[in-house]
Short mmCIF file of C-alpha atoms in Angstrom, two decimals:
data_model
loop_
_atom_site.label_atom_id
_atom_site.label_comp_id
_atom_site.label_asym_id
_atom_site.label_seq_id
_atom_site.Cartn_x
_atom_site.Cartn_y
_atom_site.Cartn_z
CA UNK A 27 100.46 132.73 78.62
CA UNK A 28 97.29 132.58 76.32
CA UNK A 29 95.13 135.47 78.44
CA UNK A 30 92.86 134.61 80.98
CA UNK A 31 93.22 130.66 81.72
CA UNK A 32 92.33 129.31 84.84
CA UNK A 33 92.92 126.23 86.72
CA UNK A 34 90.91 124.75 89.34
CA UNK A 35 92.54 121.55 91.04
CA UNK A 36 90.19 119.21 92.62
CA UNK A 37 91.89 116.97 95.13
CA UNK A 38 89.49 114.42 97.07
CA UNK A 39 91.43 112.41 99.89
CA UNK A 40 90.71 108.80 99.98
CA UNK A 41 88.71 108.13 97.02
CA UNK A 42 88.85 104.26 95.61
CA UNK A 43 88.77 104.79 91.86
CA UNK A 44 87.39 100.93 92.09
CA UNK A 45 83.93 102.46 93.60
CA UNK A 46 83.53 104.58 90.56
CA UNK A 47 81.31 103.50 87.71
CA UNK A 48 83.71 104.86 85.50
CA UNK A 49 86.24 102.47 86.26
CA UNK A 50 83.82 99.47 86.34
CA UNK A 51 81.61 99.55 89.57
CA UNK A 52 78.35 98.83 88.67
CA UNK A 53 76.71 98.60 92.58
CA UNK A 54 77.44 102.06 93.63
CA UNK A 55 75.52 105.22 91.99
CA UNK A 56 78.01 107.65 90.60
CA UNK A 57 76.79 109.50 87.72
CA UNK A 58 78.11 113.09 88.46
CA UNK A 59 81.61 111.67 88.84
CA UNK A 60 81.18 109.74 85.94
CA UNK A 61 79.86 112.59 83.50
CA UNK A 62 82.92 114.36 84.89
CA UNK A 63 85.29 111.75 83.52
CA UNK A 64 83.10 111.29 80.39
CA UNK A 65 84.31 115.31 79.56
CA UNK A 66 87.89 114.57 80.75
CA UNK A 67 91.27 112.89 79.73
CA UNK A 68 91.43 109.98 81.54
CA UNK A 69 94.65 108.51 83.31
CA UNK A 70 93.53 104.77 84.27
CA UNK A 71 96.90 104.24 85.85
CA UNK A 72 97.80 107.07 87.90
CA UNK A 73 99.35 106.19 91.25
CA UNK A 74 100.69 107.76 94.38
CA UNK A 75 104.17 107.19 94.80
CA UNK A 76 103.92 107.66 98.68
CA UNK A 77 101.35 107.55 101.51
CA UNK A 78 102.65 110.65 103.20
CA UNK A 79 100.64 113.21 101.85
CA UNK A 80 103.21 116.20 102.54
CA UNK A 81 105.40 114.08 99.64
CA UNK A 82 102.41 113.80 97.57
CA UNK A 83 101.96 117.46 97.96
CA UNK A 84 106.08 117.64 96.63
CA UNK A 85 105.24 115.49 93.68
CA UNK A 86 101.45 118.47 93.00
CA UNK A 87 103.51 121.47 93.79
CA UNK A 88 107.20 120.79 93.13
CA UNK A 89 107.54 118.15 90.57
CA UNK A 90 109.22 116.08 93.06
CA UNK A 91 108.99 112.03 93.20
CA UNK A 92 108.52 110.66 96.94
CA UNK A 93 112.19 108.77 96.85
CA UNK A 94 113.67 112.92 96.10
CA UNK A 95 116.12 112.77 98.85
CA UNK A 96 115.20 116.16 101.75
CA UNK A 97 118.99 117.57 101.02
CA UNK A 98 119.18 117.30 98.04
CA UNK A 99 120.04 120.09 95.31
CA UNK A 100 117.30 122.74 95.28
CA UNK A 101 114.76 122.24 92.40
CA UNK A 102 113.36 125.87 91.98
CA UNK A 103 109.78 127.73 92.60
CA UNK A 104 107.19 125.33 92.68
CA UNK A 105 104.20 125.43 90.85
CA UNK A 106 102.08 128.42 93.23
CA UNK A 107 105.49 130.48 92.61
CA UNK A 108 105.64 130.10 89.15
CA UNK A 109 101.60 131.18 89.20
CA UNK A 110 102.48 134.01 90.77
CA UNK A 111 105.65 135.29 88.81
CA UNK A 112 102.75 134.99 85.84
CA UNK A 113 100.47 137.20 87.24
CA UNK A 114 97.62 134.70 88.57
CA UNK A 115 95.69 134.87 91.67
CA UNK A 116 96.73 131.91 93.45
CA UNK A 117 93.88 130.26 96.26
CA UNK A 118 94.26 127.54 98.61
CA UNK A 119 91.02 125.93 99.71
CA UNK A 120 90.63 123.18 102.16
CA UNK A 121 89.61 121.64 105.23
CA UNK A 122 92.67 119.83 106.25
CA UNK A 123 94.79 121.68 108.53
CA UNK A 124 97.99 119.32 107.73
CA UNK A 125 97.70 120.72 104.11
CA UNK A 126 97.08 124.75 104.91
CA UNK A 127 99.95 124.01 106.89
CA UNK A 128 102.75 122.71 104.75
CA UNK A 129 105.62 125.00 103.97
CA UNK A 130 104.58 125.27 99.83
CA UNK A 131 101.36 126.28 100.85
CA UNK A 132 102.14 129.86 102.38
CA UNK A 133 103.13 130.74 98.69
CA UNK A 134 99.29 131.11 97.83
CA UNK A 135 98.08 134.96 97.89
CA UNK A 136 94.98 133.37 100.06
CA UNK A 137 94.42 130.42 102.40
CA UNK A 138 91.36 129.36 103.55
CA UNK A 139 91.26 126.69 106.21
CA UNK A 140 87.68 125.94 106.47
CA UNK A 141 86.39 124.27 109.50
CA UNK A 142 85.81 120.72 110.72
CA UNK A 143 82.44 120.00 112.06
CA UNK A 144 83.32 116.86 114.67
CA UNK A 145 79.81 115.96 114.63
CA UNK A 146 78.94 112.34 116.41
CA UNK A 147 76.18 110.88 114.51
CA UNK A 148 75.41 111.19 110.49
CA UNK A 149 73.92 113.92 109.06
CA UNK A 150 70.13 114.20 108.96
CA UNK A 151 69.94 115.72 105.44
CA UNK A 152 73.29 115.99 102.39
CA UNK A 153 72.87 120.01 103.12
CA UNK A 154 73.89 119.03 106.41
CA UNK A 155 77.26 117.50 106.18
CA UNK A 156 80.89 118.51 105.40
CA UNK A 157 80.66 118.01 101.78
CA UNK A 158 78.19 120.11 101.02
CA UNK A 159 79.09 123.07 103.40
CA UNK A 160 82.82 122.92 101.74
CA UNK A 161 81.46 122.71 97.80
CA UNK A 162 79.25 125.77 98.96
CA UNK A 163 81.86 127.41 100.17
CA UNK A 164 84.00 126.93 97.16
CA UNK A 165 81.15 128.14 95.08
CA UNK A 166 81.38 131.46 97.36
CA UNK A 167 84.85 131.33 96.50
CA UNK A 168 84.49 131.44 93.24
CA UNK A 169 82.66 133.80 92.51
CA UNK A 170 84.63 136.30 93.90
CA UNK A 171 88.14 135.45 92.66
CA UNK A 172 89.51 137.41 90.15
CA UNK A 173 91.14 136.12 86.68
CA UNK A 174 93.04 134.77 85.45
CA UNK A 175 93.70 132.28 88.61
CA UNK A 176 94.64 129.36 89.93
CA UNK A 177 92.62 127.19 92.50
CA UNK A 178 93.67 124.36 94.42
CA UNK A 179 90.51 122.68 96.69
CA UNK A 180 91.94 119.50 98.84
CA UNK A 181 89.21 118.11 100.65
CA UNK A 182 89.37 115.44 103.71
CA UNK A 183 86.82 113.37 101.51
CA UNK A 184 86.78 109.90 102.57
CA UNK A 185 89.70 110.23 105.03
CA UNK A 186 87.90 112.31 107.03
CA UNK A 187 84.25 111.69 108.69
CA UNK A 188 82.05 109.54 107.17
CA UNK A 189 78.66 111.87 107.73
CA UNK A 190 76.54 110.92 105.19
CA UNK A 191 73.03 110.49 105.90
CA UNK A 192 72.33 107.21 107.11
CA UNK A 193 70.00 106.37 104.06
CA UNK A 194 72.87 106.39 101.98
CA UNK A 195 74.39 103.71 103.26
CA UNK A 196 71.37 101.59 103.94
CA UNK A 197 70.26 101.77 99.78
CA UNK A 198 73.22 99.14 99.29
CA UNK A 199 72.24 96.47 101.54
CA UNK A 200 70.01 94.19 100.13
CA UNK A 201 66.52 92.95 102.47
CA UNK A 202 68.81 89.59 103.61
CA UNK A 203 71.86 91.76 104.83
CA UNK A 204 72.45 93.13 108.16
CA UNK A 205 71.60 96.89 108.47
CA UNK A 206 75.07 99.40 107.81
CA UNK A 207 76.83 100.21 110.76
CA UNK A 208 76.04 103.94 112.10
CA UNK A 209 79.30 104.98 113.15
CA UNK A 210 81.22 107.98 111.50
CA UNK A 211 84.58 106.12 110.44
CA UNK A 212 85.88 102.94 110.76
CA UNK A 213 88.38 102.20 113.29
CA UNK A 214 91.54 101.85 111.87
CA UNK A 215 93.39 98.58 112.66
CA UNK A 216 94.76 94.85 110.90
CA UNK A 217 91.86 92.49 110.87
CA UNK A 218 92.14 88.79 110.82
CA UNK A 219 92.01 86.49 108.29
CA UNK A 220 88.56 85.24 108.97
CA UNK A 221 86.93 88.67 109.34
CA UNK A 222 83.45 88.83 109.62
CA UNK A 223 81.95 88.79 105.96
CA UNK A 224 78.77 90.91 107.77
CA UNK A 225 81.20 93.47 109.24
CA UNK A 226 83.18 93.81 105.82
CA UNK A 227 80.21 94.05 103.74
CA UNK A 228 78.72 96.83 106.27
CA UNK A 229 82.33 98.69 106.18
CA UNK A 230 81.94 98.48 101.77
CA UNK A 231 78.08 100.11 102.43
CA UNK A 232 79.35 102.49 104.72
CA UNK A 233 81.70 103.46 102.33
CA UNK A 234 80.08 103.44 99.23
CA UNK A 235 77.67 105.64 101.32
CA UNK A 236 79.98 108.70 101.83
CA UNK A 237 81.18 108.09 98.04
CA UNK A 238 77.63 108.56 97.14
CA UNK A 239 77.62 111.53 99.29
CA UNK A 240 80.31 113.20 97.39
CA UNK A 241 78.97 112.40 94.10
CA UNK A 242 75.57 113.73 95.08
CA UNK A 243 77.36 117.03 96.32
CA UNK A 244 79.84 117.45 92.74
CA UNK A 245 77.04 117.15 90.60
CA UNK A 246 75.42 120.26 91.87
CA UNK A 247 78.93 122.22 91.97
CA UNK A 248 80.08 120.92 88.46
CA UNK A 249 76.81 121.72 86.74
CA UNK A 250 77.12 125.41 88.71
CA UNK A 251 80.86 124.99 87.00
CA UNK A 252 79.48 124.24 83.60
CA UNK A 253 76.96 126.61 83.54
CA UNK A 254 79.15 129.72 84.21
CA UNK A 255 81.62 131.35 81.96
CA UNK A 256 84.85 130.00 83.92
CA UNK A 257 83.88 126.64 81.89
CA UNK A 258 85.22 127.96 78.33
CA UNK A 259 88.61 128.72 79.96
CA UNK A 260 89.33 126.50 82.90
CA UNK A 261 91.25 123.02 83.17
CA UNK A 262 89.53 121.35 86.02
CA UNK A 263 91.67 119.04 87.09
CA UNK A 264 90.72 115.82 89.47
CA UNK A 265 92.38 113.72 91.82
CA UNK A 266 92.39 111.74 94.53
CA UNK A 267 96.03 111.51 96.28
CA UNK A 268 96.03 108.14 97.76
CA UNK A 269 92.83 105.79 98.11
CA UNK A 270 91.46 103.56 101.17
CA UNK A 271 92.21 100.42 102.41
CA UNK A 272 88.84 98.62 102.82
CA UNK A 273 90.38 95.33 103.66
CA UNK A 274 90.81 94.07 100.74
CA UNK A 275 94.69 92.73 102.60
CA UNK A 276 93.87 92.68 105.98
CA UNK A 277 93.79 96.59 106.54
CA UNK A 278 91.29 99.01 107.10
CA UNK A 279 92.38 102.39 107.30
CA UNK A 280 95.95 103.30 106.76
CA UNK A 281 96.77 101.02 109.69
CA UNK A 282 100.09 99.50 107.77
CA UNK A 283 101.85 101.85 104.95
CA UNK A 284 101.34 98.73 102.42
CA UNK A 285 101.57 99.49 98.93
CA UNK A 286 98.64 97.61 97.28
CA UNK A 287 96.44 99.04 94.71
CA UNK A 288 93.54 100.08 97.22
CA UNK A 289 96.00 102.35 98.75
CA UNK A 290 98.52 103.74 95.34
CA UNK A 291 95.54 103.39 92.55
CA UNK A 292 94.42 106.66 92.54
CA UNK A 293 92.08 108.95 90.25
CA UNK A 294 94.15 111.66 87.11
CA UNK A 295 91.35 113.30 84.98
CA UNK A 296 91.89 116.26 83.42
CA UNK A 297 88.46 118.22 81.63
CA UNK A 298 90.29 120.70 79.24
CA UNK A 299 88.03 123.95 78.13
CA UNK A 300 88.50 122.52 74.13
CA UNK A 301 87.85 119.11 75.55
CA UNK A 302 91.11 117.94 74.80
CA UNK A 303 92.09 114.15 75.22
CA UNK A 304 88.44 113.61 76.03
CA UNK A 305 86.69 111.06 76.35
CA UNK A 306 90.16 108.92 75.77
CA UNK A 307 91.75 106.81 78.79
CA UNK A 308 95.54 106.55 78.93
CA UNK A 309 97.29 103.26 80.60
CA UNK A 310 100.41 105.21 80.68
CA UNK A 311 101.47 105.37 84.06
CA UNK A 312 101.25 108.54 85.91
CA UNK A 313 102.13 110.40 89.15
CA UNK A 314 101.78 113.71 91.54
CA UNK A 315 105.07 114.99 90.06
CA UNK A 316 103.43 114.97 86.30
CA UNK A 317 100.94 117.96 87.96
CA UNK A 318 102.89 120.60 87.62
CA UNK A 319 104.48 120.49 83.93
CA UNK A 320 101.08 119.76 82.55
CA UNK A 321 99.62 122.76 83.79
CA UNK A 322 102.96 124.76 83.01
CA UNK A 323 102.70 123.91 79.35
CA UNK A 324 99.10 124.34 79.31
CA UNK A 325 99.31 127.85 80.77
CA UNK A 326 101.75 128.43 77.85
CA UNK A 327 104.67 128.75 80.08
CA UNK A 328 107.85 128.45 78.36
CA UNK A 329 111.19 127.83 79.73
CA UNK A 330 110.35 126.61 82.55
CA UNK A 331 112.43 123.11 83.74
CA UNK A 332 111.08 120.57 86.42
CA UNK A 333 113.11 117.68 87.94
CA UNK A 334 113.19 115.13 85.13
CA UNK A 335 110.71 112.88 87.83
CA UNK A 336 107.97 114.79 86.26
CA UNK A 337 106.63 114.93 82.63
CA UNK A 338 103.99 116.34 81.00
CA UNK A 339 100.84 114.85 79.77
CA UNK A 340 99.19 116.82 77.24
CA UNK A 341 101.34 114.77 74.41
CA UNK A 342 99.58 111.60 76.10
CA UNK A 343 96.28 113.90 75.34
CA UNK A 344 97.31 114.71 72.12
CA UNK A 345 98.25 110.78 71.42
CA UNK A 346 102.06 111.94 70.08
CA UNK A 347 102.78 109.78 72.70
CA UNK A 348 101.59 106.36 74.41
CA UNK A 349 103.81 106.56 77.73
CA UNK A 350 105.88 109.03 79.67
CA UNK A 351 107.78 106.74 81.71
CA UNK A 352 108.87 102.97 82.24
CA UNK A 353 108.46 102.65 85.56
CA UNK A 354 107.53 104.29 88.96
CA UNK A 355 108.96 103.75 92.54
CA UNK A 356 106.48 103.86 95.10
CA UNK A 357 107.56 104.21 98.85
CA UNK A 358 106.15 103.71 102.36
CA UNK A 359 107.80 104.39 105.10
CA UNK A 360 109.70 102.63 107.06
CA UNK A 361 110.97 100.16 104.24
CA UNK A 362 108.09 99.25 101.98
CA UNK A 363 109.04 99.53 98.36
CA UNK A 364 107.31 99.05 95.41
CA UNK A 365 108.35 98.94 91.61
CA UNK A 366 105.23 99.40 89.02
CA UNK A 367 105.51 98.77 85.12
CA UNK A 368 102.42 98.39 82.89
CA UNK A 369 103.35 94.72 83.17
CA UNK A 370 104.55 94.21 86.91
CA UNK A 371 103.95 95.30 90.15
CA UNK A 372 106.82 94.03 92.30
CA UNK A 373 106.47 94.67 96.29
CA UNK A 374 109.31 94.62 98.82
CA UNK A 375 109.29 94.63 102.43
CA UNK A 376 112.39 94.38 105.04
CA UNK A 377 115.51 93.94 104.69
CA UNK A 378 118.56 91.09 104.43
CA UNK A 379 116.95 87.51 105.54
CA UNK A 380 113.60 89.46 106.62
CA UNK A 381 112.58 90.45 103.00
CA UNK A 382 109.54 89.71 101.50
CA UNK A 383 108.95 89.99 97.61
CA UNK A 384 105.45 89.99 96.02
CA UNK A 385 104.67 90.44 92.32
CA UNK A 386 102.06 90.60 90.69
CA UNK A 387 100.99 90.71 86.35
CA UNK A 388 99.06 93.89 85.13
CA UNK A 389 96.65 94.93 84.26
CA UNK A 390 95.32 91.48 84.76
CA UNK A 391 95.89 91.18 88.61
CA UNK A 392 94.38 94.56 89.46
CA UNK A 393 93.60 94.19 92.45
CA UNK A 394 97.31 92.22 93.11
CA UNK A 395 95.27 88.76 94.24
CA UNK A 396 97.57 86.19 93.15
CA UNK A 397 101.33 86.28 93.78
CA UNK A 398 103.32 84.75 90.92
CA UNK A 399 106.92 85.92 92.65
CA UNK A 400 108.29 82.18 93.00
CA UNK A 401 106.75 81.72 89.46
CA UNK A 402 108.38 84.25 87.90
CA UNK A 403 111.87 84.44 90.03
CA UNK A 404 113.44 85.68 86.66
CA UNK A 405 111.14 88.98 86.67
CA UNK A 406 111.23 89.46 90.17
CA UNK A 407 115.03 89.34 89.95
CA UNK A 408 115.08 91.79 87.24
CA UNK A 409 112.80 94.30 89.00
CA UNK A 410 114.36 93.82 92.01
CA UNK A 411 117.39 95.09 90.50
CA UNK A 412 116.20 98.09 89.15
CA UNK A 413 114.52 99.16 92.46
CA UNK A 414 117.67 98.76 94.22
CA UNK A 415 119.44 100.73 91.23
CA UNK A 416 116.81 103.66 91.68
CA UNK A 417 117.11 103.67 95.20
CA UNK A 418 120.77 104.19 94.52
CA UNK A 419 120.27 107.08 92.52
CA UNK A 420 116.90 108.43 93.62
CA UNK A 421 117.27 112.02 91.28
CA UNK A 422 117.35 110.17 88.16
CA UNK A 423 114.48 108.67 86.55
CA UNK A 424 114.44 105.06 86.51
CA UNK A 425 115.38 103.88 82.80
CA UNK A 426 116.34 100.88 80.09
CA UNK A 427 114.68 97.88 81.75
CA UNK A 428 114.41 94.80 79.93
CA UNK A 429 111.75 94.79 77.49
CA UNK A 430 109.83 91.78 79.50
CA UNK A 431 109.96 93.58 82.65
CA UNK A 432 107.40 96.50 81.07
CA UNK A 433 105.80 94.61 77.79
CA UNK A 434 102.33 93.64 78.79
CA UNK A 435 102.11 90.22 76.83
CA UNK A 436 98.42 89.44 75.98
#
């Protein structure tokens, strides 16, 4: 391993990439999170393949896809192991218990869980709320740790309470449109049809609130990052490990385990110290389990094999390569499936007489608006058929589609 690399893993929980200005937005303020992405590799389509953030966490730490069956064959030391076996100071930061508490996690030399504060009402000031107590806190953190290390922060983000003060919310509604709503997360549940266009455009200023929140609270941690010598030898690595349904079909909240792009689009940027890859996007799709053999070759680990689910991305970085994989499956408990290509995203729900197929064309459709399934029966078909084959055989990596069921056709 080339001496003294560190990496710092950035994980914010329920962070729309959509409400970024580097992926388009052009209402909400983002510029700390968009310098960020400016200095990093860019993966525009990396997904979640699950909801269930313990399998996330199998795809970050052990290379695992979300279909890997629980019995099946063991698949070796996971990533904090293999960190440790090299000599690194492993960390754990975060201030969701259900994380600190997964089995994986007590590999890390040091866990902090930091505390919740269940406050009622938004903060009064942004030094006042969660965000800015846990950046602070990882700044503490860090400047105490000894190299060379590796640092993984997972933060509640925009799953947890929505504290921001109340002016950040209210600087997106325009003089006509009803004042935000003032209460610290949305209730989770299935709206109708007809919801009320006041109530949904409070819930996207409510939101967009405690997104501006976060940005405001980065930009003074990343410039305290740049600034310091950890910046000419640290990947800082950051994603978000599923997003937030806002509505957008029917849902707010993770109310129904459905598989639409508000929920699987998620954010992959990776700011190499020799600012490799940057400021180059990738539309090669991408998931949790490609975490940990891009850091492992990074690191300069050799030798080391991960389930084949997983691949690394510095040749996408390097552009020796344009893809790493056809396809990914992407599951939801109980029996929500999902089949993504760079040209299709196929949905299936239920079983025998009961199922429902959706499909949609990408990257056109990104936010999967119009259903062409009965248009396209021949594509569904097709993709239907390798879902069911990679269900079959959930340990091998789903391969050899037809050429129209991945070709994006201008």
């Amino acid at each position: 391993m080339p001496p003294d690399r560190n990496v710092i893993c950035v994980v914010l929980d329920g962070l729309q990439p959509a409400f970024l200005g580097s992926y388009g937005n052009t209402w909400i303020s983002t510029p700390a999170l968009d310098r960020l992405a400016a200095q990093s590799f860019v993966c525009d389509a990396a997904l979640t393949d699950t909801l269930d953030l313990a399998r996330v966490y199998r795809g970050y730490w052990q290379g695992l896809p979300a279909i890997w069956p629980d019995r099946a064959a063991p698949v070796g030391p996971s990533l904090v192991d293999r960190a440790n076996q090299a000599g690194l100071e492993t960390l754990l930061f975060t201030d969701d218990q259900e994380v600190a508490e997964l089995p994986a996690a007590a590999s890390f030399s040091q866990r902090t869980l930091l505390a919740v504060d269940e406050s009622t009402q938004p903060a009064a000031e942004v030094a006042d709320t969660q965000a800015m107590r846990y950046l602070a806190e990882a700044s503490a953190l860090l400047a105490e740790v000894r190299q060379p290390f590796l640092l993984w922060m997972h933060a509640r983000g925009l799953s947890g309470v929505w504290d921001a003060p109340y002016a950040l919310r209210s600087q997106y509604a325009d003089e006509e449109d009803p004042p935000p709503p003032d209460w610290m997360a949305p209730k989770w549940r299935t709206t109708e049809d007809d919801i009320d266009p006041d109530e949904l455009l409070g819930l996207m200023h409510a939101y967009a609130g405690q997104v501006s929140l976060w940005d405001a609270c980065l930009e003074t941690w990343l410039e305290e990052f740049a600034a310091s010598a950890l910046a000419r030898n640290t990947l800082l690595a950051f994603f978000s490990p599923r997003g937030y349904p806002l509505a957008e079909h029917r849902h707010i909240g993770r109310i129904a385990p459905d598989l639409y792009s508000e929920s699987v689009q998620t954010v992959g940027w990776w700011r190499f110290p020799d600012g490799l890859g940057a400021p180059a996007r990738t539309p090669a799709i991408v998931l949790p389990a490609d975490v940990p053999p891009t850091i492992s070759e990074w690191l300069g680990w050799s030798g080391l094999g991960w389930p084949a689910a997983g691949h690394s991305l510095l040749p996408l970085a390097r552009w020796e390569r344009g893809a790493v994989r056809e396809a990914a499956v992407l599951f939801a408990e109980p029996d929500r499936w999902a089949l993504r290509t760079p040209a299709w995203h196929l949905m299936v729900s239920g079983e025998g007489e009961q199922q429902q197929v959706e499909l949609y064309a990408k990257p056109a459709d990104r936010y999967e608006v119009n259903d062409v399934a009965m248009r396209a029966a021949d594509i569904a078909a097709g993709l239907s058929e390798g879902l069911q084959h990679a269900r079959t055989n959930p340990t091998i990596e789903l391969t050899g589609l037809e050429p129209a069921l991945v070709t994006v056709v201008d």
